[in-house]
Coordinates of C-alpha atoms (C1' of nucleotides) in Angstrom, one line a residue:
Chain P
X1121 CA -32.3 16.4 -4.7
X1122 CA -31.6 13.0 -5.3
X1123 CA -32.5 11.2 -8.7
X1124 CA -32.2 7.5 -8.8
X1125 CA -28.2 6.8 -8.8
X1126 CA -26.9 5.2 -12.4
X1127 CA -23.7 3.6 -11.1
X1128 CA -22.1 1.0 -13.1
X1129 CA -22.9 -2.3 -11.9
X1130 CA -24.8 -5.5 -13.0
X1131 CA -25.9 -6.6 -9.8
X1132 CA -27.1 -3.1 -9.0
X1133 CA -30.2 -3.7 -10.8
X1134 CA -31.3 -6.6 -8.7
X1135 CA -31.7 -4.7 -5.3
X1136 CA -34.4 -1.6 -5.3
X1137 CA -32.9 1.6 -4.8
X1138 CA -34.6 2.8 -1.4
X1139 CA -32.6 -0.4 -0.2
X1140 CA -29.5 2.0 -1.0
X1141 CA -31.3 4.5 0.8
X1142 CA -32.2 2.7 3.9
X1143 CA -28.2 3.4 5.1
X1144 CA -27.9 6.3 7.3
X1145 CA -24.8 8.2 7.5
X1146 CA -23.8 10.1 10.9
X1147 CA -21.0 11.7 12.3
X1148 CA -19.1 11.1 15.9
X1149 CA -16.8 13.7 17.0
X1150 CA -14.4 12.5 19.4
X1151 CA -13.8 15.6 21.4
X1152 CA -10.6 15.8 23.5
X1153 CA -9.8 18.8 25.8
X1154 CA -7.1 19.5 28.5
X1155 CA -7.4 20.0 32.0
X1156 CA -5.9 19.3 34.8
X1157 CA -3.0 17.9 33.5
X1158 CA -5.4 15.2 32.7
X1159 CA -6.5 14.5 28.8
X1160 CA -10.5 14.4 28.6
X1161 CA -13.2 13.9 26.4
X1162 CA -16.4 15.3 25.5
X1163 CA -19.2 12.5 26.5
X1164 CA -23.0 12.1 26.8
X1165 CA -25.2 9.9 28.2
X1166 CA -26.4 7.6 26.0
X1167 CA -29.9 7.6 25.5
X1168 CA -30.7 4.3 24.1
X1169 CA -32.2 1.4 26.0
X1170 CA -29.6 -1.0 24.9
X1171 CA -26.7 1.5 26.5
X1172 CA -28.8 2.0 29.7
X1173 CA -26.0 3.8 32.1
X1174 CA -23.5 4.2 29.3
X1175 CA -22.1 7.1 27.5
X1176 CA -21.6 7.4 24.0
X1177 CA -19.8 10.1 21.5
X1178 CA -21.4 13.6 20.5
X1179 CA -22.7 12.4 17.1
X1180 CA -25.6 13.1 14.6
X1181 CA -27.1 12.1 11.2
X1182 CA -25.5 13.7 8.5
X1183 CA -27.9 16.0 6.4
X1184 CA -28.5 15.7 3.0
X1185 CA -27.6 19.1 2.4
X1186 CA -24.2 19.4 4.2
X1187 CA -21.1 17.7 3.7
X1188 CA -19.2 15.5 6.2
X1189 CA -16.5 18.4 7.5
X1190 CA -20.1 21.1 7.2
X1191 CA -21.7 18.0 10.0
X1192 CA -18.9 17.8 12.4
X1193 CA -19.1 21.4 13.1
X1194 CA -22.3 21.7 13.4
X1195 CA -22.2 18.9 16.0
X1196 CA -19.3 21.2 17.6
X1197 CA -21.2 24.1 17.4
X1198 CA -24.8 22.5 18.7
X1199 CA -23.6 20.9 21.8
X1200 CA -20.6 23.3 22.9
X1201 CA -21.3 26.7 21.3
X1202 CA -18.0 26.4 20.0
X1203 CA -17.0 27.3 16.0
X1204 CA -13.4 28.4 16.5
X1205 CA -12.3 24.6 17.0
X1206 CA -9.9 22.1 15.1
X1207 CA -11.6 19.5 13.4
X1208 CA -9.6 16.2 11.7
X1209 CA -11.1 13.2 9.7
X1210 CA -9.8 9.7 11.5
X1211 CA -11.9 7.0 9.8
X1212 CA -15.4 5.7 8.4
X1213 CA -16.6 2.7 10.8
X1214 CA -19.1 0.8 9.0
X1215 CA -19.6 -2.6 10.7
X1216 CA -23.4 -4.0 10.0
X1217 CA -24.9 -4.1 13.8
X1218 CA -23.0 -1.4 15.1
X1219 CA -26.2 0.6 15.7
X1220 CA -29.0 -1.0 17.5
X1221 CA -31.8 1.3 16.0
X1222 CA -30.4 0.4 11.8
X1223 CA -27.6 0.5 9.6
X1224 CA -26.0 3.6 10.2
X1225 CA -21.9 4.0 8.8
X1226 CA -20.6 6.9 10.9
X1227 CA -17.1 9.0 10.0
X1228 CA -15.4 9.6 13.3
X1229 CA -13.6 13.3 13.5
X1230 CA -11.6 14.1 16.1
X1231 CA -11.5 17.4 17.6
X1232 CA -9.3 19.8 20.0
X1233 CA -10.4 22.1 22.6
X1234 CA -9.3 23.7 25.9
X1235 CA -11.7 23.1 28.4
X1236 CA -10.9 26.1 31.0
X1237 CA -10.7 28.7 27.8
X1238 CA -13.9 27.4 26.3
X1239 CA -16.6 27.7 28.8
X1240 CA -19.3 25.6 27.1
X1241 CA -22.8 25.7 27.9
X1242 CA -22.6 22.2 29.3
X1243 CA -25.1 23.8 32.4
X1244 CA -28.4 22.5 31.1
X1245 CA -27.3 19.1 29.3
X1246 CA -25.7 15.8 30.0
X1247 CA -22.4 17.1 28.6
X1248 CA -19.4 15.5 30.6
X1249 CA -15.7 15.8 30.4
X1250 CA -14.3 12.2 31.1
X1251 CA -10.6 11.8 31.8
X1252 CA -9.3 8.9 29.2
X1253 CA -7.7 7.1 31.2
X1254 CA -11.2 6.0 33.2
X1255 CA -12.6 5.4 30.2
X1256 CA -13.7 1.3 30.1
X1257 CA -16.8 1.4 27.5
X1258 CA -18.9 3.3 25.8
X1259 CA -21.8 2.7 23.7
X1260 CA -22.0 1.4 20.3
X1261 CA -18.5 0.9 18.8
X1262 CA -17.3 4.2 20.8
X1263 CA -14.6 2.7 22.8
X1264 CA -13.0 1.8 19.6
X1265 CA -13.5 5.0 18.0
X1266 CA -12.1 7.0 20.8
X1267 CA -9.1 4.5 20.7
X1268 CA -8.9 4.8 17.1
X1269 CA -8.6 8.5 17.4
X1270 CA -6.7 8.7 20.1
X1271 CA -3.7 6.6 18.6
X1272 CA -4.2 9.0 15.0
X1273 CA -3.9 11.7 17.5
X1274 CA -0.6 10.8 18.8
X1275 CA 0.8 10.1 15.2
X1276 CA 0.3 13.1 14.2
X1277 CA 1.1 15.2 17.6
X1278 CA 5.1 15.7 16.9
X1279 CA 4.5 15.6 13.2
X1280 CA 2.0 18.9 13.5
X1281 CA 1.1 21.7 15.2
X1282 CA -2.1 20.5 16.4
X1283 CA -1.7 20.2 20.3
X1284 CA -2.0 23.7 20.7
X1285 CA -5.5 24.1 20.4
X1286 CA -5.8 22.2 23.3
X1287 CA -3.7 25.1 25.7
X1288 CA -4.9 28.9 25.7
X1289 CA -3.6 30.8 23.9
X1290 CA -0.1 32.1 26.3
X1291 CA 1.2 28.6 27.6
X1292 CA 4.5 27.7 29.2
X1293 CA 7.2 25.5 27.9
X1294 CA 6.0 23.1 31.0
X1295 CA 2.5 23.0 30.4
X1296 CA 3.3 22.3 27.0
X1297 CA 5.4 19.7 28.0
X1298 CA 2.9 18.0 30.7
X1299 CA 0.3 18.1 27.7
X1300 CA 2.8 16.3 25.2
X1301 CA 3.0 13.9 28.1
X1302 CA -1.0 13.0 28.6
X1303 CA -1.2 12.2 24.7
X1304 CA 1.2 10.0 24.4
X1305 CA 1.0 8.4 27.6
X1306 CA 4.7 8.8 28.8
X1307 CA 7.6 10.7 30.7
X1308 CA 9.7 13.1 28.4
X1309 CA 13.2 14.8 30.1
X1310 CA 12.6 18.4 29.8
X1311 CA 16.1 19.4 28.2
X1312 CA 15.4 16.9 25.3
X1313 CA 11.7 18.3 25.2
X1314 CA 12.7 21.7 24.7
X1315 CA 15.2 21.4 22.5
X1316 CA 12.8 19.1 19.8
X1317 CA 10.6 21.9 20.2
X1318 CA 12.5 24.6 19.5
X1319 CA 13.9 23.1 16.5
X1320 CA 10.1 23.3 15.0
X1321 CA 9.9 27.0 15.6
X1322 CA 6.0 26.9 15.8
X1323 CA 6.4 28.7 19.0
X1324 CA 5.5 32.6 19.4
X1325 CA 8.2 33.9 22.2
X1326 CA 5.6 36.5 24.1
X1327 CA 8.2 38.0 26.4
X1328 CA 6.1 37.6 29.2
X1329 CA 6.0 35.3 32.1
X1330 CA 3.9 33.3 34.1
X1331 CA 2.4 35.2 37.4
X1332 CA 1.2 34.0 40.7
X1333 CA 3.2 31.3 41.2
X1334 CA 5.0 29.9 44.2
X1335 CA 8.1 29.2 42.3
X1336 CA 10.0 30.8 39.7
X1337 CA 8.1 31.7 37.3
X1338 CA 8.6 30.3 32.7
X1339 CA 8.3 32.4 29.8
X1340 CA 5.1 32.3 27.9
X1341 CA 4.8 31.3 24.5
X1342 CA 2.3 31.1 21.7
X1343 CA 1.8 29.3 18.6
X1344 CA 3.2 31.1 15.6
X1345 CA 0.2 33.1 13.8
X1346 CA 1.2 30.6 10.6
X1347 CA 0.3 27.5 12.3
X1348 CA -2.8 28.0 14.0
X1349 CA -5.5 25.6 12.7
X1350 CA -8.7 26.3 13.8
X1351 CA -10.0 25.6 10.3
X1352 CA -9.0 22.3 9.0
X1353 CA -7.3 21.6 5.7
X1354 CA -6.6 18.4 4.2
Chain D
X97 CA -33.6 -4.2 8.7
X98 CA -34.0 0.1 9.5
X99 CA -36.2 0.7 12.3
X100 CA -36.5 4.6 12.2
X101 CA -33.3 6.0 14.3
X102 CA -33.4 7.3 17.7
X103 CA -30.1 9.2 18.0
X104 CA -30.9 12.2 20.5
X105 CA -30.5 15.2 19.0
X106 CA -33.3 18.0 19.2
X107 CA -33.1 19.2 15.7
X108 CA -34.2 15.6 14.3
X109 CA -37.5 16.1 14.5
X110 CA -37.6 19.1 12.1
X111 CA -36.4 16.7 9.0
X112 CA -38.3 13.5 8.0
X113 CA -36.3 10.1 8.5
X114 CA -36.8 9.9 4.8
X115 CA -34.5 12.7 4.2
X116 CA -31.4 10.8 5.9
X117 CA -31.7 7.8 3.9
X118 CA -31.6 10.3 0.8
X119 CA -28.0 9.9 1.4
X120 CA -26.3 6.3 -0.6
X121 CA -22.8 5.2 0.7
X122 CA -20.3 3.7 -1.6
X123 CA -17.1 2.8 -1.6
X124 CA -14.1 3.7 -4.1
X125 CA -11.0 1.4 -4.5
X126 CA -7.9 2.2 -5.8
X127 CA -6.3 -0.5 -7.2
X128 CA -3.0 0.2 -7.1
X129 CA -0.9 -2.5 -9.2
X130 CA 2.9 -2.9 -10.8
X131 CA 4.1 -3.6 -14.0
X132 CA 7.2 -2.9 -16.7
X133 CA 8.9 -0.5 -13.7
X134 CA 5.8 1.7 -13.3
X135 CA 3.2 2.2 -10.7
X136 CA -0.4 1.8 -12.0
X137 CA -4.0 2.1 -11.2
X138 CA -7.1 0.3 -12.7
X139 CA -9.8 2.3 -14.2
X140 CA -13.0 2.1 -15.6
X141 CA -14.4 4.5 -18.7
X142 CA -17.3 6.3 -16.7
X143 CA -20.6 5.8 -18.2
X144 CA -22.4 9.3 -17.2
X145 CA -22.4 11.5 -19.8
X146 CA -21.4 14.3 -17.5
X147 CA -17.8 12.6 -17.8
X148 CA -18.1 11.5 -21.2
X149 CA -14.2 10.4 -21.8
X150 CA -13.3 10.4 -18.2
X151 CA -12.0 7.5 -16.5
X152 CA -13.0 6.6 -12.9
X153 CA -12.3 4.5 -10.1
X154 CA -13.7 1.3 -9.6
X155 CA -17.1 1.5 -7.3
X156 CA -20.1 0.6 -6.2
X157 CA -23.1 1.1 -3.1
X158 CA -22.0 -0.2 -0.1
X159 CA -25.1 -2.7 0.1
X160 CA -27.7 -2.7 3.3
X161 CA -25.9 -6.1 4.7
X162 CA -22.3 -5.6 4.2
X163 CA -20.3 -3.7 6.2
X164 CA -17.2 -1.5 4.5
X165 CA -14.6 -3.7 4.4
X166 CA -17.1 -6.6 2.7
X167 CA -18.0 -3.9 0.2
X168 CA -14.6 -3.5 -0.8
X169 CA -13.4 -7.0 -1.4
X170 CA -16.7 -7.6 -3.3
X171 CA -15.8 -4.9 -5.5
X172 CA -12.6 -6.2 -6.0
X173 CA -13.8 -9.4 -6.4
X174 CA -17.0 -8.7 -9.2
X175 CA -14.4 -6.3 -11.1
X176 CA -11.1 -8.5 -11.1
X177 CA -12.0 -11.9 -10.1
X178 CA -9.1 -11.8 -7.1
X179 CA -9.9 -12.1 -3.2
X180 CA -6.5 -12.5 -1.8
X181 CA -5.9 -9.0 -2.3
X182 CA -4.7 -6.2 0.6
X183 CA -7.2 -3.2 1.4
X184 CA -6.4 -0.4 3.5
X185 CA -9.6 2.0 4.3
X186 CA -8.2 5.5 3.3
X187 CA -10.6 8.2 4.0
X188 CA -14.4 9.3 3.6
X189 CA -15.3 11.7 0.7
X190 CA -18.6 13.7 1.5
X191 CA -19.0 16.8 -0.8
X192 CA -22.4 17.7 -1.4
X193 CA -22.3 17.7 -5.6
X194 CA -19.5 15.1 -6.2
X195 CA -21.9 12.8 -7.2
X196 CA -23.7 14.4 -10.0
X197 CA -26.8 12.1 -10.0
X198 CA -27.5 12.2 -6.0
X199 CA -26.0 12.5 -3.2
X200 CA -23.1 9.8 -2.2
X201 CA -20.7 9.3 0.2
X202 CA -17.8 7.1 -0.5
X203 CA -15.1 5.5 1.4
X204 CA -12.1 4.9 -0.5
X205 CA -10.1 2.0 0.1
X206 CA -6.6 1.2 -1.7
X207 CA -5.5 -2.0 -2.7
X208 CA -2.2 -3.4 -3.9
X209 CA -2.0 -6.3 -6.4
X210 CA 0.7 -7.8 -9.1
X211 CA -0.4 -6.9 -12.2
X212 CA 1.8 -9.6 -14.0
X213 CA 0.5 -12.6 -11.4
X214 CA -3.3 -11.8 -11.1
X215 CA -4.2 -12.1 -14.7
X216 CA -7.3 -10.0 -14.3
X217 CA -10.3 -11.4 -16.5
X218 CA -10.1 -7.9 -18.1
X219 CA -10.7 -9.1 -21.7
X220 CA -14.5 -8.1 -22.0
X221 CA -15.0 -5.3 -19.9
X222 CA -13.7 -1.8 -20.3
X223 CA -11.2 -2.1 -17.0
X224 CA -7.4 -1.0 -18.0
X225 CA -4.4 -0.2 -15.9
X226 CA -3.4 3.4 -16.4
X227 CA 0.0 4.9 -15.2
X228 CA 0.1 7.1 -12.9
X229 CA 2.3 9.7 -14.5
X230 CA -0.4 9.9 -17.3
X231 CA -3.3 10.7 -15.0
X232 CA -4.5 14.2 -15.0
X233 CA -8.3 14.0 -14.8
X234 CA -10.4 11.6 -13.7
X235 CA -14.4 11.4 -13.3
X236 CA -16.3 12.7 -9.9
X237 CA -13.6 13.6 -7.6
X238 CA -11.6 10.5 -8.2
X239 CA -8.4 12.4 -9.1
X240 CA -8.5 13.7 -5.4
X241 CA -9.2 9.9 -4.2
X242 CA -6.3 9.2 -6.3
X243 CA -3.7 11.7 -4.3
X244 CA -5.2 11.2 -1.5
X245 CA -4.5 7.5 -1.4
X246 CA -1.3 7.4 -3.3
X247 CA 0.3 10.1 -0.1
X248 CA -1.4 7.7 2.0
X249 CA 0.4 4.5 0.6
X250 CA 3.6 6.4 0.8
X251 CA 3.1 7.5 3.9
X252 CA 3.0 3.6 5.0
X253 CA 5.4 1.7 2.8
X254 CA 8.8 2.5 4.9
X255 CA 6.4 1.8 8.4
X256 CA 4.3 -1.2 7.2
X257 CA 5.3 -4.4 5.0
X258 CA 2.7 -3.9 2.3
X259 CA 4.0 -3.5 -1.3
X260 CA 5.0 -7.0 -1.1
X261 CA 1.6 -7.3 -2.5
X262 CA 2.4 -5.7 -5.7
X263 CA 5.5 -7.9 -6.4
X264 CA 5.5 -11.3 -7.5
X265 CA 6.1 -14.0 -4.6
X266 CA 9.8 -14.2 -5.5
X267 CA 11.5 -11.1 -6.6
X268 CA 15.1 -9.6 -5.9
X269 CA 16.2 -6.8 -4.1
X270 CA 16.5 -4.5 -7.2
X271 CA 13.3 -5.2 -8.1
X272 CA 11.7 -4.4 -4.6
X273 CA 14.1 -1.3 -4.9
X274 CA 12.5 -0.3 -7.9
X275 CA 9.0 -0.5 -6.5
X276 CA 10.0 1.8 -3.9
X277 CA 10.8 4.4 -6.0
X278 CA 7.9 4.5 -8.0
X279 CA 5.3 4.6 -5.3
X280 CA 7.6 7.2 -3.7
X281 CA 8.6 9.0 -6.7
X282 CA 12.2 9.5 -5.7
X283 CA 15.8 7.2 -6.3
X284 CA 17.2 5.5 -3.7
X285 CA 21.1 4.8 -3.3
X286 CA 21.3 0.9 -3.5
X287 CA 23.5 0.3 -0.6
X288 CA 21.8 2.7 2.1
X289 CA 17.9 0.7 0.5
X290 CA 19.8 -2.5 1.4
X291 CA 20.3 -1.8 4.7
X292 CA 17.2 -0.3 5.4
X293 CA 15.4 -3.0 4.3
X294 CA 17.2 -5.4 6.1
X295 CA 17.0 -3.9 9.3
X296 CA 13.3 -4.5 8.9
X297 CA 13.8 -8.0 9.3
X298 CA 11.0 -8.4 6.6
X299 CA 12.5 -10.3 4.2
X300 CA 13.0 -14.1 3.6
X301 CA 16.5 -15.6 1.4
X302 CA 15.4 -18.0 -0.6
X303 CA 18.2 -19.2 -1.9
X304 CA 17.7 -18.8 -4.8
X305 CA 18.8 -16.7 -7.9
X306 CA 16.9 -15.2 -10.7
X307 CA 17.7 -16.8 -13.8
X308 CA 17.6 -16.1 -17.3
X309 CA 19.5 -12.7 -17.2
X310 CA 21.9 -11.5 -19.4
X311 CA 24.2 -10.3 -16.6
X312 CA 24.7 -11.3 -13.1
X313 CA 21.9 -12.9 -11.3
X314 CA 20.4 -11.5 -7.7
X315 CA 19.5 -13.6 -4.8
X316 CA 15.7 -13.8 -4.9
X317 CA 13.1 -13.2 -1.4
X318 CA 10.1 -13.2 -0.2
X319 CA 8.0 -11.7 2.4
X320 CA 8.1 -13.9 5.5
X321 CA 5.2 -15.6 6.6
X322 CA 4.1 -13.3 9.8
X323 CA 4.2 -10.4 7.3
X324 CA 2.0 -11.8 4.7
X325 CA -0.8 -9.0 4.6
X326 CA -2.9 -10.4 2.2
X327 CA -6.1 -9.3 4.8
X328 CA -7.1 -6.3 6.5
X329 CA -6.5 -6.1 10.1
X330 CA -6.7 -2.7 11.3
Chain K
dT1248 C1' 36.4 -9.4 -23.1
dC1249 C1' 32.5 -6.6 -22.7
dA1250 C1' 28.2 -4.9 -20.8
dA1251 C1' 25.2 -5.1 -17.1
dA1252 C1' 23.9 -5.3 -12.7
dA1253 C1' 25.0 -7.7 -7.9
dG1254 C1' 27.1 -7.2 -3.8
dT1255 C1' 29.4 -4.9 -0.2
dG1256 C1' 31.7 -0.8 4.2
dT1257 C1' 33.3 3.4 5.8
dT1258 C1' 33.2 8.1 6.9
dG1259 C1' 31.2 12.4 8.3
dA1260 C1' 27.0 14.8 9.5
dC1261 C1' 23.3 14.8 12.0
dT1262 C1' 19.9 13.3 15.5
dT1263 C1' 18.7 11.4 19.8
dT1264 C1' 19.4 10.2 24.5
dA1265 C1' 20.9 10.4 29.1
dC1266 C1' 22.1 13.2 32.5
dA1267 C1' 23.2 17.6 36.8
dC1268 C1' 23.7 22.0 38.2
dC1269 C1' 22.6 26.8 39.2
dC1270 C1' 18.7 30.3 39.2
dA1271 C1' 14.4 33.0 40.3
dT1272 C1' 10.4 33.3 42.8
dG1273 C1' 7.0 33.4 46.8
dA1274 C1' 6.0 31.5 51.1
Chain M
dT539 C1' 16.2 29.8 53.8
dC540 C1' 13.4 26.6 51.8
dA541 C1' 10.6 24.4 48.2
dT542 C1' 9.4 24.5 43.6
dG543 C1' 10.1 24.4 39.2
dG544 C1' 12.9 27.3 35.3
dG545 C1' 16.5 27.2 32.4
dT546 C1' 20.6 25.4 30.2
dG547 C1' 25.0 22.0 27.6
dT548 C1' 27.6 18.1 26.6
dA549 C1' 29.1 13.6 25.5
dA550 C1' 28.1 9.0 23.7
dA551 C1' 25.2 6.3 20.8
dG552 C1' 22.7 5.7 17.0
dT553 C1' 21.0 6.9 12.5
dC554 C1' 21.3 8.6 7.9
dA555 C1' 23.6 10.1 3.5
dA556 C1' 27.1 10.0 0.3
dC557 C1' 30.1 7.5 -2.1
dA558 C1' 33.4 3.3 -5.5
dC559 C1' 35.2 -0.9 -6.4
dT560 C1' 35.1 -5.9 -7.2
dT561 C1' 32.3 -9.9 -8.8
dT562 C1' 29.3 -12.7 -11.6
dT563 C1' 26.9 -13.8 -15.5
dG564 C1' 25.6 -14.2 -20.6
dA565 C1' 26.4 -12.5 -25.0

DNA sequence: TCAAAAGTGTTGACTTTACACCCATGA
DNA sequence: TCATGGGTGTAAAGTCAACACTTTTGA
């Protein structure tokens, strides 16, 4: 697979090439979900000595035979079953000692995922949903990952119709709304709300409406067919 | 340095740690600079025979004991003899075969420098400022590096204080107007680029003119201090 | 006095924000 | 009939885009 590499460089010559080679390359998917009004993500118990009692990212090694978008779903697909998810490039963190075990530069994705639609097969494994906000540390440089992606996911939340794969599938203009509000972190007035999203007309009207509810009841929407992004371009 | 790697993942076991390290890391910069009205970028003739006439970015492996953002200044540093130079990581390219002699992942970094003020030791190496408009093909996948980084520096320059870089320390508005419409491809009115700029609050008078013009002389600025972006924070 | 670019304000269109009332439902 | 949230419009403030004339300088 790999011949020895001929880049360009003087100095190149003056370190051996399994030097180059002794840089590992993984991939850490930051995987948010949506429940309970609450804004979550996917953790795991880390099982390094150094992070005793901590919990770190879904992540692995990146193979030599896949690329870097080909890695971050099969991390999806390994540890949630799931395949049908939105996946989105943040960054490459690449600082010298951030992994105890060697030099390992990871490329953070984050991901989207409703947590009550997508019943994962957390049974057997140490698969935990962990509501952001209680969120203080996490091993290796994940804290700043997960704040890294978080603030990239809020950028691009108004800008795209990403937020959606966070719902299922029929949603109400409220739940939309109280999920707008978890991302960003603040209070938006309902009338305003609406109208900014109705001017984006990425919204499906179903024609239905909510059911067993104690108060009246919204109309349910759905993402236009055109803007659902389950596969990721870029 | 590498002690083998412990990350938890069941399928490790199946591939030899020798396999991982099969993968190099480098990083890519685009050196983004300005001269005679026109946006450029510095490239390098690529010495694989597979892109025989093609130019390419300027790169190199991301070495054991630096971490990215070290790579990227040294690169800049061996190649154009300038350290006080402004990198923004951009995004990580990972395709399988875009490295015809191996697998490689690169991180590509821009960079914004004054073509006219950093006189580049240039003379006996085979590194030349191309303009953008000209571009149509570069080596590995650089042309998509390329886009990819110029929508990402246009996506910044209204948000951030950055292309001050490209300028010269003192420059007048019209010339910083002019800058903005080559990165962003577009005119701007002169008035309504006044005011935005101003608003931004970015700007120091200097009182003083620009002189030796055949018509009427502008007032001349610089960035203020704060704004001075001349390292990576991020 | 001409050519070239500097400098400067206003208007109308649009966008954003703040804000309050009546309606439909199930308990 | 009450509690809960659904649904809706308007006015004021702010932002953005279009647009033209006078001034300064050197040749």
């Amino acid at each position: 697979m790999s011949k020895a590499l001929q880049l360009k460089t003087a100095e190149i010559e003056k370190i051996s090439h399994l030097d180059y080679f002794n840089i590992a390359v993984s991939v850490d998917c930051v995987i948010f979900g949506y429940d309970d009004k609450e804004l979550k993500v996917l953790l795991i118990k880390s099982d390094l000595e150094e992070f005793e009692g901590l919990y770190s990212l879904l992540g692995d090694l990146v193979r030599p035979d896949e690329d870097l978008d080909t890695a971050s779903y099969r991390i999806l697909k390994e540890r949630t079953g799931l395949d049908d998810v939105y996946l989105e490039q943040v960054h490459a963190f690449g600082e010298i000692s951030r992994h105890p075990s060697g030099r390992v530069i990871t490329i953070a994705y984050y991901s989207l995922l409703d947590i009550k639609n997508h019943k994962l097969k957390l049974s057997n494994n140490e698969l935990h949903w962990h509501s952001l906000s209680e969120i203080k540390k996490l091993a290796f440089d994940h804290k700043k990952i997960l704040d890294t992606s978080l603030r990239s996911l809020q950028e691009q939340v108004m800008e795209q119709p990403v937020v959606f794969n966070l719902l299922p599938e029929k949603f109400s203009l409220r739940e939309l709304q109280e999920l707008y509000e978890s991302i960003l972190g603040i209070e938006l007035d309902r009338r305003n709300f609406r109208k900014k999203i109705s001017v984006k007309d990425w919204l499906q009207d179903l024609n239905e409406m909510e059911t067993n509810l104690s108060h009246r009841p919204g109309k349910l929407y759905s993402v236009k067919k055109q803007y659902q992004r389950k596969m990721q371009h870029s």
